[in-house]
Every structure is written in C-alpha cells, then in structure tokens.
Amino acid sequence: MTTKDVGRAARRGPYAKSEERRRTILDAAHEVFAAHGYRGGSLQDVADRVGLSQTSLLHYFPSKRDLLMAVLERRDEITGDAFPDDMEEGLVDSVIRTALFNENIPGVVELYIVLCAESVTDSHPGRVYFTERFERLRKSYALRFAELAAQGRLRPGVDPDEAAMSLVALWDGLQTQWLLAPDEVDVVKGLRGYFNLVVLPEP
C-alpha cells in the first residue's frame, strides 16, 4: 500500500463513519415519525434513540424539516418506489409485487400513511412531496392503463385516468385498513380484485 493509498483510506474512514451515523439517525427518525407523526415526534425523541444530544443530531440534519425530507427519501430508497412506466414488468405484477414488499418491511407502510394524512394540514413540510408523488403516480398508472386499452385488455367503459386515480385511492385506503385490522384486511387480495374488475385477462 502506498502513502497515497493510506491517505485515501484515512479519508474514507471518517466519511464512512459519518454516513453510518446518518443512516442510524434516519432509521430512528423513521420509527419516531411512523409512531407519532411529524408534529408529534420530536428531535429529542430521535436523539434519545441514537444516544446523541439534539445539538449533535443537528450537525447531521440542520432542522427537523431536513430530517423529515431525508426520511422520505430514505423510504423511497427502501421500497425502490419505482413507478410502473419505469419497469419492464406489467402494471398488475408491479403493483402486487410492491404491495407485498412494503408489507414485509417494518414501519414503511405506517410511516407513509401517517405522514401522508398529516401532510394535508397547514404548513406541513411534506405537503409538496406527497402532492407531487400522487401526481406522478396518477400519470404513471394512467399511461399503463392506456397501454392496456390499446392492447384491448381494458374493460369497455373504463377510462385510464379514472382507473389510475381509483387505483391510488384504493391502495392507500387498503393500507390504512390493513394497519388497523391486519388480520381482517388483505391488501393484495383487494388490489387483485380491483384489477379483475377493470383489466381483461391475457388471451
């Protein structure tokens, strides 16, 4: 190992440690916001979970808003959060796969539902994130439903834009019900039932 290699390794060490600490803070904030929401969860709650002072925590995330946005970005990384038009698999398969995946990651659905509902309140920092996310989802799903219509696989009378909006609403509603009654509500079954109503089977 050369002197230059040693120098590079030394620089990577503190950076890697800092990134690990950031990830630990994000995981803790994910738990806090999922359990208490953005307004109910405090920076002190997050700091206590990782054994830091609020001052030290703010070294990594300058404000509570910055921490929230980083948590939402982290959530998208965990879920992959790819939209159907970016995927080779069909709309139905991609939605079902994502729904199954999300249910098996602790806290992901809780975080999404809690913060999404809370974002409609005045001056919530996540409002733009969720507004833009819903818009992208509606457009993405509408394109896929339109493709199915062009293939003759969308049932007569089904409008792609309305089908997309209904899918987004149904999925969020099923997830909320699932959180409240996991033994009674089957998200995947509900989504499959919807697709059976609007999409014709492959010939």
PDB file of N, CA, C and O in Angstrom, residues 136-180:
ATOM      1  N   ARG A 136     -47.397  12.139  -9.903  1.00  0.00           N
ATOM      2  CA  ARG A 136     -46.577  11.218 -10.698  1.00  0.00           C
ATOM      3  C   ARG A 136     -47.235   9.848 -10.798  1.00  0.00           C
ATOM      4  O   ARG A 136     -47.230   9.218 -11.863  1.00  0.00           O
ATOM      5  N   LEU A 137     -47.789   9.378  -9.677  1.00  0.00           N
ATOM      6  CA  LEU A 137     -48.436   8.077  -9.685  1.00  0.00           C
ATOM      7  C   LEU A 137     -49.636   8.050 -10.621  1.00  0.00           C
ATOM      8  O   LEU A 137     -49.810   7.110 -11.407  1.00  0.00           O
ATOM      9  N   ARG A 138     -50.467   9.066 -10.540  1.00  0.00           N
ATOM     10  CA  ARG A 138     -51.653   9.110 -11.410  1.00  0.00           C
ATOM     11  C   ARG A 138     -51.260   9.100 -12.882  1.00  0.00           C
ATOM     12  O   ARG A 138     -51.834   8.362 -13.694  1.00  0.00           O
ATOM     13  N   LYS A 139     -50.262   9.905 -13.230  1.00  0.00           N
ATOM     14  CA  LYS A 139     -49.818   9.963 -14.625  1.00  0.00           C
ATOM     15  C   LYS A 139     -49.201   8.633 -15.053  1.00  0.00           C
ATOM     16  O   LYS A 139     -49.448   8.146 -16.169  1.00  0.00           O
ATOM     17  N   SER A 140     -48.401   8.063 -14.184  1.00  0.00           N
ATOM     18  CA  SER A 140     -47.738   6.801 -14.492  1.00  0.00           C
ATOM     19  C   SER A 140     -48.737   5.682 -14.701  1.00  0.00           C
ATOM     20  O   SER A 140     -48.683   4.945 -15.695  1.00  0.00           O
ATOM     21  N   TYR A 141     -49.674   5.543 -13.773  1.00  0.00           N
ATOM     22  CA  TYR A 141     -50.673   4.480 -13.889  1.00  0.00           C
ATOM     23  C   TYR A 141     -51.593   4.724 -15.086  1.00  0.00           C
ATOM     24  O   TYR A 141     -52.003   3.778 -15.762  1.00  0.00           O
ATOM     25  N   ALA A 142     -51.922   5.984 -15.346  1.00  0.00           N
ATOM     26  CA  ALA A 142     -52.794   6.292 -16.480  1.00  0.00           C
ATOM     27  C   ALA A 142     -52.141   5.859 -17.786  1.00  0.00           C
ATOM     28  O   ALA A 142     -52.817   5.325 -18.685  1.00  0.00           O
ATOM     29  N   LEU A 143     -50.841   6.061 -17.910  1.00  0.00           N
ATOM     30  CA  LEU A 143     -50.125   5.629 -19.109  1.00  0.00           C
ATOM     31  C   LEU A 143     -50.200   4.116 -19.268  1.00  0.00           C
ATOM     32  O   LEU A 143     -50.414   3.600 -20.372  1.00  0.00           O
ATOM     33  N   ARG A 144     -50.044   3.397 -18.167  1.00  0.00           N
ATOM     34  CA  ARG A 144     -50.089   1.940 -18.235  1.00  0.00           C
ATOM     35  C   ARG A 144     -51.493   1.429 -18.543  1.00  0.00           C
ATOM     36  O   ARG A 144     -51.667   0.482 -19.292  1.00  0.00           O
ATOM     37  N   PHE A 145     -52.491   2.075 -17.958  1.00  0.00           N
ATOM     38  CA  PHE A 145     -53.867   1.679 -18.278  1.00  0.00           C
ATOM     39  C   PHE A 145     -54.178   1.981 -19.743  1.00  0.00           C
ATOM     40  O   PHE A 145     -54.901   1.230 -20.402  1.00  0.00           O
ATOM     41  N   ALA A 146     -53.645   3.096 -20.259  1.00  0.00           N
ATOM     42  CA  ALA A 146     -53.848   3.431 -21.662  1.00  0.00           C
ATOM     43  C   ALA A 146     -53.194   2.385 -22.565  1.00  0.00           C
ATOM     44  O   ALA A 146     -53.740   2.033 -23.626  1.00  0.00           O
ATOM     45  N   GLU A 147     -52.027   1.886 -22.166  1.00  0.00           N
ATOM     46  CA  GLU A 147     -51.366   0.827 -22.924  1.00  0.00           C
ATOM     47  C   GLU A 147     -52.231  -0.433 -22.950  1.00  0.00           C
ATOM     48  O   GLU A 147     -52.376  -1.089 -23.984  1.00  0.00           O
ATOM     49  N   LEU A 148     -52.820  -0.758 -21.801  1.00  0.00           N
ATOM     50  CA  LEU A 148     -53.707  -1.919 -21.744  1.00  0.00           C
ATOM     51  C   LEU A 148     -54.925  -1.714 -22.645  1.00  0.00           C
ATOM     52  O   LEU A 148     -55.383  -2.654 -23.313  1.00  0.00           O
ATOM     53  N   ALA A 149     -55.437  -0.486 -22.667  1.00  0.00           N
ATOM     54  CA  ALA A 149     -56.582  -0.195 -23.534  1.00  0.00           C
ATOM     55  C   ALA A 149     -56.210  -0.395 -24.994  1.00  0.00           C
ATOM     56  O   ALA A 149     -56.991  -0.948 -25.790  1.00  0.00           O
ATOM     57  N   ALA A 150     -55.009   0.058 -25.368  1.00  0.00           N
ATOM     58  CA  ALA A 150     -54.550  -0.092 -26.749  1.00  0.00           C
ATOM     59  C   ALA A 150     -54.382  -1.567 -27.126  1.00  0.00           C
ATOM     60  O   ALA A 150     -54.506  -1.932 -28.300  1.00  0.00           O
ATOM     61  N   GLN A 151     -54.100  -2.395 -26.125  1.00  0.00           N
ATOM     62  CA  GLN A 151     -53.944  -3.831 -26.357  1.00  0.00           C
ATOM     63  C   GLN A 151     -55.282  -4.563 -26.306  1.00  0.00           C
ATOM     64  O   GLN A 151     -55.339  -5.785 -26.468  1.00  0.00           O
ATOM     65  N   GLY A 152     -56.369  -3.813 -26.064  1.00  0.00           N
ATOM     66  CA  GLY A 152     -57.678  -4.432 -25.966  1.00  0.00           C
ATOM     67  C   GLY A 152     -57.902  -5.161 -24.657  1.00  0.00           C
ATOM     68  O   GLY A 152     -58.781  -6.022 -24.559  1.00  0.00           O
ATOM     69  N   ARG A 153     -57.130  -4.794 -23.614  1.00  0.00           N
ATOM     70  CA  ARG A 153     -57.215  -5.504 -22.344  1.00  0.00           C
ATOM     71  C   ARG A 153     -57.873  -4.695 -21.231  1.00  0.00           C
ATOM     72  O   ARG A 153     -57.979  -5.171 -20.106  1.00  0.00           O
ATOM     73  N   LEU A 154     -58.317  -3.466 -21.552  1.00  0.00           N
ATOM     74  CA  LEU A 154     -59.054  -2.681 -20.558  1.00  0.00           C
ATOM     75  C   LEU A 154     -60.545  -2.872 -20.837  1.00  0.00           C
ATOM     76  O   LEU A 154     -60.993  -2.797 -21.976  1.00  0.00           O
ATOM     77  N   ARG A 155     -61.288  -3.167 -19.797  1.00  0.00           N
ATOM     78  CA  ARG A 155     -62.711  -3.464 -19.998  1.00  0.00           C
ATOM     79  C   ARG A 155     -63.427  -2.262 -20.604  1.00  0.00           C
ATOM     80  O   ARG A 155     -63.079  -1.116 -20.311  1.00  0.00           O
ATOM     81  N   PRO A 156     -64.432  -2.493 -21.432  1.00  0.00           N
ATOM     82  CA  PRO A 156     -65.177  -1.408 -22.078  1.00  0.00           C
ATOM     83  C   PRO A 156     -65.731  -0.414 -21.055  1.00  0.00           C
ATOM     84  O   PRO A 156     -66.244  -0.805 -20.009  1.00  0.00           O
ATOM     85  N   GLY A 157     -65.595   0.864 -21.366  1.00  0.00           N
ATOM     86  CA  GLY A 157     -66.128   1.905 -20.496  1.00  0.00           C
ATOM     87  C   GLY A 157     -65.179   2.374 -19.415  1.00  0.00           C
ATOM     88  O   GLY A 157     -65.469   3.337 -18.711  1.00  0.00           O
ATOM     89  N   VAL A 158     -64.026   1.720 -19.272  1.00  0.00           N
ATOM     90  CA  VAL A 158     -63.055   2.119 -18.245  1.00  0.00           C
ATOM     91  C   VAL A 158     -62.144   3.204 -18.803  1.00  0.00           C
ATOM     92  O   VAL A 158     -61.493   3.022 -19.830  1.00  0.00           O
ATOM     93  N   ASP A 159     -62.117   4.345 -18.136  1.00  0.00           N
ATOM     94  CA  ASP A 159     -61.251   5.453 -18.533  1.00  0.00           C
ATOM     95  C   ASP A 159     -59.892   5.315 -17.841  1.00  0.00           C
ATOM     96  O   ASP A 159     -59.832   5.169 -16.612  1.00  0.00           O
ATOM     97  N   PRO A 160     -58.776   5.349 -18.594  1.00  0.00           N
ATOM     98  CA  PRO A 160     -57.453   5.170 -17.986  1.00  0.00           C
ATOM     99  C   PRO A 160     -57.140   6.147 -16.864  1.00  0.00           C
ATOM    100  O   PRO A 160     -56.566   5.763 -15.836  1.00  0.00           O
ATOM    101  N   ASP A 161     -57.508   7.420 -17.036  1.00  0.00           N
ATOM    102  CA  ASP A 161     -57.225   8.415 -15.997  1.00  0.00           C
ATOM    103  C   ASP A 161     -58.013   8.124 -14.717  1.00  0.00           C
ATOM    104  O   ASP A 161     -57.479   8.213 -13.604  1.00  0.00           O
ATOM    105  N   GLU A 162     -59.276   7.766 -14.876  1.00  0.00           N
ATOM    106  CA  GLU A 162     -60.098   7.468 -13.706  1.00  0.00           C
ATOM    107  C   GLU A 162     -59.645   6.164 -13.042  1.00  0.00           C
ATOM    108  O   GLU A 162     -59.668   6.047 -11.811  1.00  0.00           O
ATOM    109  N   ALA A 163     -59.246   5.199 -13.858  1.00  0.00           N
ATOM    110  CA  ALA A 163     -58.749   3.929 -13.310  1.00  0.00           C
ATOM    111  C   ALA A 163     -57.480   4.168 -12.492  1.00  0.00           C
ATOM    112  O   ALA A 163     -57.285   3.551 -11.435  1.00  0.00           O
ATOM    113  N   ALA A 164     -56.620   5.062 -12.984  1.00  0.00           N
ATOM    114  CA  ALA A 164     -55.379   5.380 -12.268  1.00  0.00           C
ATOM    115  C   ALA A 164     -55.669   6.048 -10.939  1.00  0.00           C
ATOM    116  O   ALA A 164     -55.103   5.686  -9.901  1.00  0.00           O
ATOM    117  N   MET A 165     -56.560   7.031 -10.948  1.00  0.00           N
ATOM    118  CA  MET A 165     -56.924   7.737  -9.716  1.00  0.00           C
ATOM    119  C   MET A 165     -57.554   6.776  -8.703  1.00  0.00           C
ATOM    120  O   MET A 165     -57.255   6.829  -7.507  1.00  0.00           O
ATOM    121  N   SER A 166     -58.391   5.880  -9.205  1.00  0.00           N
ATOM    122  CA  SER A 166     -59.045   4.914  -8.320  1.00  0.00           C
ATOM    123  C   SER A 166     -58.043   3.940  -7.721  1.00  0.00           C
ATOM    124  O   SER A 166     -58.157   3.558  -6.550  1.00  0.00           O
ATOM    125  N   LEU A 167     -57.050   3.545  -8.505  1.00  0.00           N
ATOM    126  CA  LEU A 167     -56.028   2.625  -8.009  1.00  0.00           C
ATOM    127  C   LEU A 167     -55.240   3.246  -6.861  1.00  0.00           C
ATOM    128  O   LEU A 167     -55.005   2.604  -5.829  1.00  0.00           O
ATOM    129  N   VAL A 168     -54.834   4.495  -7.029  1.00  0.00           N
ATOM    130  CA  VAL A 168     -54.087   5.190  -5.975  1.00  0.00           C
ATOM    131  C   VAL A 168     -54.925   5.286  -4.705  1.00  0.00           C
ATOM    132  O   VAL A 168     -54.444   5.003  -3.596  1.00  0.00           O
ATOM    133  N   ALA A 169     -56.197   5.673  -4.856  1.00  0.00           N
ATOM    134  CA  ALA A 169     -57.080   5.820  -3.699  1.00  0.00           C
ATOM    135  C   ALA A 169     -57.327   4.476  -3.018  1.00  0.00           C
ATOM    136  O   ALA A 169     -57.309   4.379  -1.784  1.00  0.00           O
ATOM    137  N   LEU A 170     -57.563   3.442  -3.816  1.00  0.00           N
ATOM    138  CA  LEU A 170     -57.826   2.113  -3.267  1.00  0.00           C
ATOM    139  C   LEU A 170     -56.627   1.585  -2.499  1.00  0.00           C
ATOM    140  O   LEU A 170     -56.761   1.081  -1.371  1.00  0.00           O
ATOM    141  N   TRP A 171     -55.454   1.707  -3.085  1.00  0.00           N
ATOM    142  CA  TRP A 171     -54.243   1.176  -2.456  1.00  0.00           C
ATOM    143  C   TRP A 171     -53.998   1.846  -1.113  1.00  0.00           C
ATOM    144  O   TRP A 171     -53.746   1.171  -0.095  1.00  0.00           O
ATOM    145  N   ASP A 172     -54.096   3.171  -1.070  1.00  0.00           N
ATOM    146  CA  ASP A 172     -53.889   3.878   0.197  1.00  0.00           C
ATOM    147  C   ASP A 172     -54.964   3.505   1.217  1.00  0.00           C
ATOM    148  O   ASP A 172     -54.677   3.326   2.409  1.00  0.00           O
ATOM    149  N   GLY A 173     -56.199   3.392   0.756  1.00  0.00           N
ATOM    150  CA  GLY A 173     -57.273   3.027   1.668  1.00  0.00           C
ATOM    151  C   GLY A 173     -57.114   1.628   2.231  1.00  0.00           C
ATOM    152  O   GLY A 173     -57.344   1.386   3.430  1.00  0.00           O
ATOM    153  N   LEU A 174     -56.714   0.696   1.398  1.00  0.00           N
ATOM    154  CA  LEU A 174     -56.486  -0.676   1.858  1.00  0.00           C
ATOM    155  C   LEU A 174     -55.346  -0.738   2.873  1.00  0.00           C
ATOM    156  O   LEU A 174     -55.431  -1.464   3.871  1.00  0.00           O
ATOM    157  N   GLN A 175     -54.293   0.022   2.613  1.00  0.00           N
ATOM    158  CA  GLN A 175     -53.167   0.024   3.547  1.00  0.00           C
ATOM    159  C   GLN A 175     -53.575   0.574   4.906  1.00  0.00           C
ATOM    160  O   GLN A 175     -53.152   0.058   5.951  1.00  0.00           O
ATOM    161  N   THR A 176     -54.389   1.621   4.900  1.00  0.00           N
ATOM    162  CA  THR A 176     -54.860   2.196   6.162  1.00  0.00           C
ATOM    163  C   THR A 176     -55.686   1.171   6.935  1.00  0.00           C
ATOM    164  O   THR A 176     -55.506   0.990   8.149  1.00  0.00           O
ATOM    165  N   GLN A 177     -56.598   0.510   6.235  1.00  0.00           N
ATOM    166  CA  GLN A 177     -57.427  -0.514   6.885  1.00  0.00           C
ATOM    167  C   GLN A 177     -56.578  -1.679   7.382  1.00  0.00           C
ATOM    168  O   GLN A 177     -56.845  -2.246   8.449  1.00  0.00           O
ATOM    169  N   TRP A 178     -55.565  -2.026   6.615  1.00  0.00           N
ATOM    170  CA  TRP A 178     -54.672  -3.132   6.997  1.00  0.00           C
ATOM    171  C   TRP A 178     -53.921  -2.801   8.287  1.00  0.00           C
ATOM    172  O   TRP A 178     -53.741  -3.663   9.162  1.00  0.00           O
ATOM    173  N   LEU A 179     -53.491  -1.552   8.420  1.00  0.00           N
ATOM    174  CA  LEU A 179     -52.793  -1.150   9.641  1.00  0.00           C
ATOM    175  C   LEU A 179     -53.705  -1.266  10.861  1.00  0.00           C
ATOM    176  O   LEU A 179     -53.251  -1.624  11.956  1.00  0.00           O
ATOM    177  N   LEU A 180     -54.978  -0.961  10.670  1.00  0.00           N
ATOM    178  CA  LEU A 180     -55.926  -1.001  11.784  1.00  0.00           C
ATOM    179  C   LEU A 180     -56.423  -2.416  12.072  1.00  0.00           C
ATOM    180  O   LEU A 180     -56.749  -2.742  13.218  1.00  0.00           O
TER     181      LEU A 180
END
